[in-house]
Tab-separated table of C-alpha atoms in Angstrom:
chain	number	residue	atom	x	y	z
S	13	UNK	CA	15.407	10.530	-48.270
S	14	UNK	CA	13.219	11.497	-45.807
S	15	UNK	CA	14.644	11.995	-42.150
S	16	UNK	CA	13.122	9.993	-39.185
S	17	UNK	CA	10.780	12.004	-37.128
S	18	UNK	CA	11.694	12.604	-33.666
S	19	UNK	CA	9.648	11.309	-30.986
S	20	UNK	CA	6.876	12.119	-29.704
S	21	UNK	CA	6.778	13.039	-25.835
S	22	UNK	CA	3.096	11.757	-25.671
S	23	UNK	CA	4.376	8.125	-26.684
S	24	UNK	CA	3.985	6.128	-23.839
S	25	UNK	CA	6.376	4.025	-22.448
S	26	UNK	CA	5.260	0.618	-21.909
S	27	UNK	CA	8.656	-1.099	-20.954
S	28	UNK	CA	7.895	-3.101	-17.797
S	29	UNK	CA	10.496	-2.824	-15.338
S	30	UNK	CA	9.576	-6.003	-13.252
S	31	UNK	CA	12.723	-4.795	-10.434
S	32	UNK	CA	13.812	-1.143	-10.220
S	33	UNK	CA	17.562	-0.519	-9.071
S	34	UNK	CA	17.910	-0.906	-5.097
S	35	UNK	CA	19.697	1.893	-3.601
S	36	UNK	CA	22.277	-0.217	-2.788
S	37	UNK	CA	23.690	-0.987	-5.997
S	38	UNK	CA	24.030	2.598	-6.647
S	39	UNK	CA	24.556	3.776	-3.772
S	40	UNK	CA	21.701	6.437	-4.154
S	41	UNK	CA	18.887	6.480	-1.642
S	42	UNK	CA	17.641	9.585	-3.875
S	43	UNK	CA	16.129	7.190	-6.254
S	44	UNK	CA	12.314	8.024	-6.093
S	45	UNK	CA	10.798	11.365	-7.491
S	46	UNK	CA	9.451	12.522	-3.788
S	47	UNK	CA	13.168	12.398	-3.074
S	48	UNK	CA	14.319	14.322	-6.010
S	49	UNK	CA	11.817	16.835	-4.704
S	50	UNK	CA	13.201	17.097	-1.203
S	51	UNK	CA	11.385	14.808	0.968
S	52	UNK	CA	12.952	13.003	3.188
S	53	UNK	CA	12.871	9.238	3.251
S	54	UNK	CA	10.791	9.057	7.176
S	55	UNK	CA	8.111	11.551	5.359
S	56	UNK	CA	7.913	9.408	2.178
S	57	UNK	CA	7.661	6.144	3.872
S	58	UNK	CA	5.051	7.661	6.335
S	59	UNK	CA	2.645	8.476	3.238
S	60	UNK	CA	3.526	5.179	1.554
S	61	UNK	CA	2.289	3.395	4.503
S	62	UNK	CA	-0.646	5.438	4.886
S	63	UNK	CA	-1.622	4.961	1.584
S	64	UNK	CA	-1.095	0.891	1.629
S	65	UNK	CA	-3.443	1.030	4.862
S	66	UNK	CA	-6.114	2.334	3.470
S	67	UNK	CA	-5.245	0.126	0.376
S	68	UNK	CA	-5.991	-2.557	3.246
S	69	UNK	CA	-8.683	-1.181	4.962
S	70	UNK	CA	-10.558	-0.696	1.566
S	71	UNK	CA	-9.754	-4.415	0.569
S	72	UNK	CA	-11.140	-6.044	3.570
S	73	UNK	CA	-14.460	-3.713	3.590
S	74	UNK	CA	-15.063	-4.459	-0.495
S	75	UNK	CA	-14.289	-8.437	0.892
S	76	UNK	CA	-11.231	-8.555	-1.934
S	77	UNK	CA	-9.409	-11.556	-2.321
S	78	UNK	CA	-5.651	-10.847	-1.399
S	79	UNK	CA	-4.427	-11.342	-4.871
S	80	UNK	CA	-6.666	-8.249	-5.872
S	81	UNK	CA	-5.045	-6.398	-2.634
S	82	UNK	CA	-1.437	-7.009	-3.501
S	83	UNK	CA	-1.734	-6.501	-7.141
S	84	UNK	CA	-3.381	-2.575	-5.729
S	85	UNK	CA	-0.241	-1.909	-3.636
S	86	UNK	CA	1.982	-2.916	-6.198
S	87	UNK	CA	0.481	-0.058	-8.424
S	88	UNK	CA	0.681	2.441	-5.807
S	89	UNK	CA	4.384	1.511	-5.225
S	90	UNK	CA	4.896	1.425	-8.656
S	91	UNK	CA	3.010	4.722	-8.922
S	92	UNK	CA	5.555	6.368	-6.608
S	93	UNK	CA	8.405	5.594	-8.124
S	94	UNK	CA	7.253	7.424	-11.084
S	95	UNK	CA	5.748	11.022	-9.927
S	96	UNK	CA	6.337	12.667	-6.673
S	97	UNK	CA	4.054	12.717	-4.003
S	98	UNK	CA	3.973	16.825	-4.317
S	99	UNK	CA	2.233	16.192	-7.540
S	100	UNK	CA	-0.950	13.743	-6.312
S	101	UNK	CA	-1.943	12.520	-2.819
S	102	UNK	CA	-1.902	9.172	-1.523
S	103	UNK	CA	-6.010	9.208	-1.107
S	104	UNK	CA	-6.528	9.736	-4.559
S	105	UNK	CA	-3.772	7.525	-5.739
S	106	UNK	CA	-5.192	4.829	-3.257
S	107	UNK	CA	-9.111	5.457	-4.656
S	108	UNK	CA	-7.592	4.681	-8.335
S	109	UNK	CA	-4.913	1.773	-7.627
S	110	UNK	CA	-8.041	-0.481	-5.712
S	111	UNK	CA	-10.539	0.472	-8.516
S	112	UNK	CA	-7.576	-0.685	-10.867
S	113	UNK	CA	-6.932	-3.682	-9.317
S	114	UNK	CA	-10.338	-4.759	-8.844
S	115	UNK	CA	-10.054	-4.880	-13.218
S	116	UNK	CA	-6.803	-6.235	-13.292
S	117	UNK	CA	-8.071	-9.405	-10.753
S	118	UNK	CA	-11.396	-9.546	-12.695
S	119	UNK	CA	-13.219	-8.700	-9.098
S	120	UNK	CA	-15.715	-6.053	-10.381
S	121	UNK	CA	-16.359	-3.226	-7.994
S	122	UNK	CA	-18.756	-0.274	-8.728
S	123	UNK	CA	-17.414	3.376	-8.975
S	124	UNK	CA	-20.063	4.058	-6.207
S	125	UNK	CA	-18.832	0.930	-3.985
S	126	UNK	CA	-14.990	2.421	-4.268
S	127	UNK	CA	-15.680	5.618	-3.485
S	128	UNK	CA	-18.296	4.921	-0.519
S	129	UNK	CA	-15.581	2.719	1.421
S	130	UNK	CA	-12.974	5.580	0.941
S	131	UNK	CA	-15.129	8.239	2.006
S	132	UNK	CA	-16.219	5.813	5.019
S	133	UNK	CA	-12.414	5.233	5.900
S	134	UNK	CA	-11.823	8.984	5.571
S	135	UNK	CA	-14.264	9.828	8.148
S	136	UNK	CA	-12.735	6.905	10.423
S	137	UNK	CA	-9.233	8.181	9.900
S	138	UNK	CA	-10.514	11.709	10.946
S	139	UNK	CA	-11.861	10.458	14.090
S	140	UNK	CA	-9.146	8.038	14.388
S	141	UNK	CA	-11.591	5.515	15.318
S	142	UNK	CA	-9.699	2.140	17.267
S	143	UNK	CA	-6.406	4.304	18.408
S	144	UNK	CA	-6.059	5.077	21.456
S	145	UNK	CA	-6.172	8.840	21.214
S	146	UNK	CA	-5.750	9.062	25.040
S	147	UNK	CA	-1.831	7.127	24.761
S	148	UNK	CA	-0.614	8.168	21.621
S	149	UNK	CA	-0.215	12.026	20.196
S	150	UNK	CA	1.027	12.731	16.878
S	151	UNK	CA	1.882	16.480	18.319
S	152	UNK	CA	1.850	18.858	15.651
S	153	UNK	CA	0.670	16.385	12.988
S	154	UNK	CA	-2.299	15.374	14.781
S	155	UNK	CA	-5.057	16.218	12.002
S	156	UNK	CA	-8.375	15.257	13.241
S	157	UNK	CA	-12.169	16.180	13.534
S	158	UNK	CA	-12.973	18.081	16.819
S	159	UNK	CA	-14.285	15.281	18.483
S	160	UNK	CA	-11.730	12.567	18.265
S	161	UNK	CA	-10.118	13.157	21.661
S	162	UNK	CA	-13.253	13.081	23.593
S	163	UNK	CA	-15.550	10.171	22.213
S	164	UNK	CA	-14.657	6.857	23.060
S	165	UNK	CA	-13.848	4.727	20.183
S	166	UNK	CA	-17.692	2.884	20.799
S	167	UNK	CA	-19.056	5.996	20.638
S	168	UNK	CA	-17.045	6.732	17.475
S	169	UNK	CA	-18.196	3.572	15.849
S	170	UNK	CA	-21.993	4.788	16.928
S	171	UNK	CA	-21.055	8.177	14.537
S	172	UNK	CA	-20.115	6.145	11.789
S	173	UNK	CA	-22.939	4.011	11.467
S	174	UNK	CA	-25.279	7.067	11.925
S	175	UNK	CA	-23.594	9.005	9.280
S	176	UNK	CA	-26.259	9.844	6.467
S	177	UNK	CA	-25.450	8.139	3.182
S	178	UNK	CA	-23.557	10.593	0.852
S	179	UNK	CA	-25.881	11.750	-2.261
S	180	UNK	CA	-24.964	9.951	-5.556
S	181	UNK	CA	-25.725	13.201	-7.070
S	182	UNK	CA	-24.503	15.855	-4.847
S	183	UNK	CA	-21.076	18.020	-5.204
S	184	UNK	CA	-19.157	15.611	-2.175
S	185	UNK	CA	-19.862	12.530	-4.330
S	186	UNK	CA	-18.629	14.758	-7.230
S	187	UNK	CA	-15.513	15.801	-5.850
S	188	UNK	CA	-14.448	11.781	-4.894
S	189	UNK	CA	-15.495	10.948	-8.506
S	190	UNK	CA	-13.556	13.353	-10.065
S	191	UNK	CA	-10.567	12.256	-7.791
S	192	UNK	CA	-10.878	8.635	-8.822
S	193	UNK	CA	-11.344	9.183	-12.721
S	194	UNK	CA	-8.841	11.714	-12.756
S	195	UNK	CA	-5.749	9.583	-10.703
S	196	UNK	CA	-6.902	6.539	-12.920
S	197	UNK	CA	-6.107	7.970	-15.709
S	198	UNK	CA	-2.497	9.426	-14.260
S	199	UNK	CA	-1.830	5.497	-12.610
S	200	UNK	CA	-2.006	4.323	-16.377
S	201	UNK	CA	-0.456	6.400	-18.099
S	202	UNK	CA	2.500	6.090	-15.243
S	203	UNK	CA	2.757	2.820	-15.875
S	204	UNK	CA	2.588	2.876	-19.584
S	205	UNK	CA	-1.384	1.284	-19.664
S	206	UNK	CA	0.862	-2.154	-18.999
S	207	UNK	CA	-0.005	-3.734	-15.995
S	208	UNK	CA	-1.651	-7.264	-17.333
S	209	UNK	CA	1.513	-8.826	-15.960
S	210	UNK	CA	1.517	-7.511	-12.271
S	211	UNK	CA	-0.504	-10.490	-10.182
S	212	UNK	CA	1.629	-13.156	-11.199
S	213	UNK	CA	4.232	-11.534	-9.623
S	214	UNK	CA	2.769	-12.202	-5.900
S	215	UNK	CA	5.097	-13.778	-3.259
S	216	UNK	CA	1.967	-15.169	-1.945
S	217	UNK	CA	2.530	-17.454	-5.013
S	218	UNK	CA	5.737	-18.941	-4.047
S	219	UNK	CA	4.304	-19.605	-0.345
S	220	UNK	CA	2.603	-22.838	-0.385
S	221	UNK	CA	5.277	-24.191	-3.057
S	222	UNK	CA	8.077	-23.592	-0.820
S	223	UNK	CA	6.713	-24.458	1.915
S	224	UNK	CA	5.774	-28.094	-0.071
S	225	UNK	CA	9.234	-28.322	-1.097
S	226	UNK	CA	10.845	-27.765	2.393
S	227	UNK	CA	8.244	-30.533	3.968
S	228	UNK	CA	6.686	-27.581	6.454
S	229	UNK	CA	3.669	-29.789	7.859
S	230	UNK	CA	2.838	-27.071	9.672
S	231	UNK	CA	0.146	-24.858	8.707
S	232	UNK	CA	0.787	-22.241	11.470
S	233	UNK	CA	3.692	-21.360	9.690
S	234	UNK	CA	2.287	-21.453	5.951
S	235	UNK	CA	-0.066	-19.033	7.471
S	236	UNK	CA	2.192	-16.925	9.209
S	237	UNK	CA	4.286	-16.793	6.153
S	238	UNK	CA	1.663	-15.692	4.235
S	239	UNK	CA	0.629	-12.715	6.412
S	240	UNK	CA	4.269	-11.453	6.281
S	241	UNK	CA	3.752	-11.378	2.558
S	242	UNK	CA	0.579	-9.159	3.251
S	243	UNK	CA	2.710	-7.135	4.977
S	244	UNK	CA	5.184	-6.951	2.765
S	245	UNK	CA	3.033	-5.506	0.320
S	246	UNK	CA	2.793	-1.923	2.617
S	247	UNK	CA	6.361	-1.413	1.518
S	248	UNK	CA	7.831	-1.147	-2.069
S	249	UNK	CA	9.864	-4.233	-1.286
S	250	UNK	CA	7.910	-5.653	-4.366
S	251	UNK	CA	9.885	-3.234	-6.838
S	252	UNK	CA	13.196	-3.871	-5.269
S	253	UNK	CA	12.954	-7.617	-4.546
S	254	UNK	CA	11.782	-10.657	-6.865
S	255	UNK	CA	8.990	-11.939	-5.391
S	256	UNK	CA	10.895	-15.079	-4.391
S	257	UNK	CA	13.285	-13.229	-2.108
S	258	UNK	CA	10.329	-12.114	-0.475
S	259	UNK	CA	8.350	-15.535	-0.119
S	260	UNK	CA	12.227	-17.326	1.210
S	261	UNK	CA	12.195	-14.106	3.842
S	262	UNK	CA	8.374	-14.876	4.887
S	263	UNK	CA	8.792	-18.455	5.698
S	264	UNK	CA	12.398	-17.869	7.122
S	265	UNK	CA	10.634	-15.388	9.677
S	266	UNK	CA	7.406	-17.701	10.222
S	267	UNK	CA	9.886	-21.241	10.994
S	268	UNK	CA	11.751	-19.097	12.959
S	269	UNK	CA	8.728	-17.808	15.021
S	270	UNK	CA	7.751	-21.649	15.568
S	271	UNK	CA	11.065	-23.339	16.209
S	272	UNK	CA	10.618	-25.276	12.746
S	273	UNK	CA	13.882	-26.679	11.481
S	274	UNK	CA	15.017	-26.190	8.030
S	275	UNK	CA	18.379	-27.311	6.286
S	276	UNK	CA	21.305	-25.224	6.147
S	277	UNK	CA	23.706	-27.433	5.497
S	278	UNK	CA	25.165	-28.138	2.874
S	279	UNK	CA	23.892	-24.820	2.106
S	280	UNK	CA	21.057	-22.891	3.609
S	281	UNK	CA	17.673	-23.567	2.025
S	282	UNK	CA	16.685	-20.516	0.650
S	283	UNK	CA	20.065	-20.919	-1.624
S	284	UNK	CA	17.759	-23.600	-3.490
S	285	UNK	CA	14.828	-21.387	-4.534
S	286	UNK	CA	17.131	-18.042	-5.174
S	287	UNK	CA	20.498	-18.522	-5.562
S	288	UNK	CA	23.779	-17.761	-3.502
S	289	UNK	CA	24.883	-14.723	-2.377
S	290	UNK	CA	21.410	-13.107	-1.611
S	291	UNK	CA	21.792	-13.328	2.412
S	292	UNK	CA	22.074	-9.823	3.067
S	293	UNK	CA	18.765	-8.949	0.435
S	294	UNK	CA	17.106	-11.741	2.903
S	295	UNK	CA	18.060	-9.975	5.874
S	296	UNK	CA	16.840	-6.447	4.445
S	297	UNK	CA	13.444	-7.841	3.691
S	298	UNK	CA	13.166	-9.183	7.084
S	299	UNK	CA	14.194	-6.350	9.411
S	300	UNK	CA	11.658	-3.760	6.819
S	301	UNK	CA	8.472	-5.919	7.196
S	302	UNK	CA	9.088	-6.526	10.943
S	303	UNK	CA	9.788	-3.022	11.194
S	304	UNK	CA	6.016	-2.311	9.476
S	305	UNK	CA	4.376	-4.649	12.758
S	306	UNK	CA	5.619	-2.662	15.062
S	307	UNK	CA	2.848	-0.689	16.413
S	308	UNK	CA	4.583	1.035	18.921
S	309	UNK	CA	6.045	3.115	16.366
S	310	UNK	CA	4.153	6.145	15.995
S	311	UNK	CA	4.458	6.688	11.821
S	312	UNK	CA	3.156	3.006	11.806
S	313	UNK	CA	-0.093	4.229	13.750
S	314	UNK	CA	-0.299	7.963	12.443
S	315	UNK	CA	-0.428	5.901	8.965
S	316	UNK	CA	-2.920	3.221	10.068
S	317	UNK	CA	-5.383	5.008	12.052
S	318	UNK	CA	-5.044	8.631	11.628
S	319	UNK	CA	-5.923	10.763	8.595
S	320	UNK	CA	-2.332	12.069	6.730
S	321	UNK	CA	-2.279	15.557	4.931
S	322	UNK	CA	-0.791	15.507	1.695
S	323	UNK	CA	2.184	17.096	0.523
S	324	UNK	CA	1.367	18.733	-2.534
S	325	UNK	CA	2.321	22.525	-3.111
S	326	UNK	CA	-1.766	22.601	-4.065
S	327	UNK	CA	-4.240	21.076	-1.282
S	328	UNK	CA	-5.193	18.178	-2.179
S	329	UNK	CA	-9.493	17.565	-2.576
S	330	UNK	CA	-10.063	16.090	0.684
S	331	UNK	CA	-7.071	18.044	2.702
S	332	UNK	CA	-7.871	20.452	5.649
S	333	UNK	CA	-9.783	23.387	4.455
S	334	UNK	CA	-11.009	21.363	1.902
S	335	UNK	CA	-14.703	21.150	0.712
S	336	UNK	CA	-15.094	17.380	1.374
S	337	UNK	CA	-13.379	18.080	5.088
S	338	UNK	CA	-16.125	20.751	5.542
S	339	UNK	CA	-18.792	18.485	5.063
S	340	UNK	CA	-17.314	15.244	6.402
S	341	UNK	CA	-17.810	15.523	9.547
């Protein structure tokens, strides 16, 4: 009789893990490769962030609908939670997860669209066009082209839209192509080539039902609710959280915002949509996507306006000293 083979390690694992343990339940906050490898949680969630904004940035300038932009940060997240950000930078993994998600949402982007808005945002972040460079100094991690502290941010905009168009054939456009084909192929095979399932796991979903079922007449607070999901999306609360906790934590944060009243007794509402017991996951939600508005915060604005170096033990393609930061400016 013939013994079974052992497995392969190039089988890949397809399992979808719709939630990933929360630290809390093991009481590890080591639970994500980048901390395995020594980075501390501030530095992690500084490149997550950074990454998600230009996630957002790209989405807006390719006019994506927000299905298309959540279902991208979801993969990144995802991403992260299986390699280390030592191994592959944000940009690249950011590059891949939109041109991913633009398949998964059936919203067709060209190669050349994807990689024109990220080299576009990559000269804005380098110039750190609509911060206010004079108020707010990153110190030593201030990364920027020469002339970001002394053009103001019209001026800056006047540079960007006199930038020459970037060669289809030349090595620059090379180098982002290479980046994008090369990190789409790592984001699948991450994630096991499964990722059909991923947009109907939106809270953006669950908004306008809930807020049916509770009789909110107001549609300040549907939308409000729904741009705390958007925010939401910057964090990995979408692999910790079901996507309902998020949606109850939205609209509890929106009624709040406009004095709308909502039963809590005989129980509180949210009880109704997902189950007892969950008050403190409510109230983590809450305070991390508040935390994410505040724009006083200097990681929030390094990560939305400023341009991040990676942390991997090789520069990454479009770090300092790189070829594209040569000929970016």
């Amino acid at each position: 009789m013939t013994s079974a083979a052992a497995p392969s390690k190039r089988v890949v694992d397809r399992t979808v893990h719709a939630l990933l343990p929360s630290p809390s339940e093991n009481g590890d906050v080591s639970s994500t490769p980048s901390s395995t490898d020594g980075i501390s949680p501030a530095l992690e969630r500084l490149h997550n962030l950074h990454g998600t904004s230009l996630l957002h940035d790209a989405s807006t300038i390719l006019r994506l609908p927000p299905s298309a932009y959540a279902t991208a940060c979801v993969l990144f997240h995802r991403l992260y939670h299986r390699i280390s950000l030592q191994k592959h930078c944000v940009w690249s993994s950011a590059m891949a997860c939109a041109f991913l998600a633009c398949k998964v949402e059936e919203e067709p982007r060209s190669v050349h669209a994807i990689i024109i808005t990220f080299a576009h945002l990559y000269r804005r972040r380098r110039l750190r066009a609509g911060d206010d460079v004079a108020k707010y100094s990153y110190g030593a991690a201030d990364c920027e082209a020469e002339t970001a502290a002394t053009l103001t941010n019209e001026e800056k905009e006047n540079v960007l839209r006199s930038a020459k168009p970037m060669p289809m054939g030349g090595p620059a456009y090379a180098e982002w192509k290479d980046a994008l084909f090369e990190m789409e192929n790592v984001v699948l095979r991450a994630l096991g080539f499964t990722v059909h399932w991923i947009p109907d796991g939106h809270p953006h979903k669950f908004i306008l039902y809930f807020v049916r079922v509770l009789g909110i007449e107001s549609k300040e607070v549907a939308q409000e609710a729904w741009n705390y999901c958007n925010d939401s999306c910057r964090l990995d609360l979408c692999v910790r959280y079901e996507p309902e906790v998020i949606a109850c934590a939205a609209i509890l944060m929106a009624a709040s915002n406009h004095d709308a009243e909502l039963p809590l007794v005989p129980r509180p509402w949210w009880e109704v949509f997902i189950g007892a017991d969950r008050n403190h996951d409510l109230s983590t939600v809450c305070n991390s996507i508040l935390a994410v508005g505040d724009e006083l915060e200097l990681d929030n604005r390094r990560a939305k306006y400023a341009f991040v170096p990676s942390l991997m033990k090789e520069p990454s393609f479009n770090d300092p000293d790189s070829y594209l930061w040569s000929v970016s400016d």
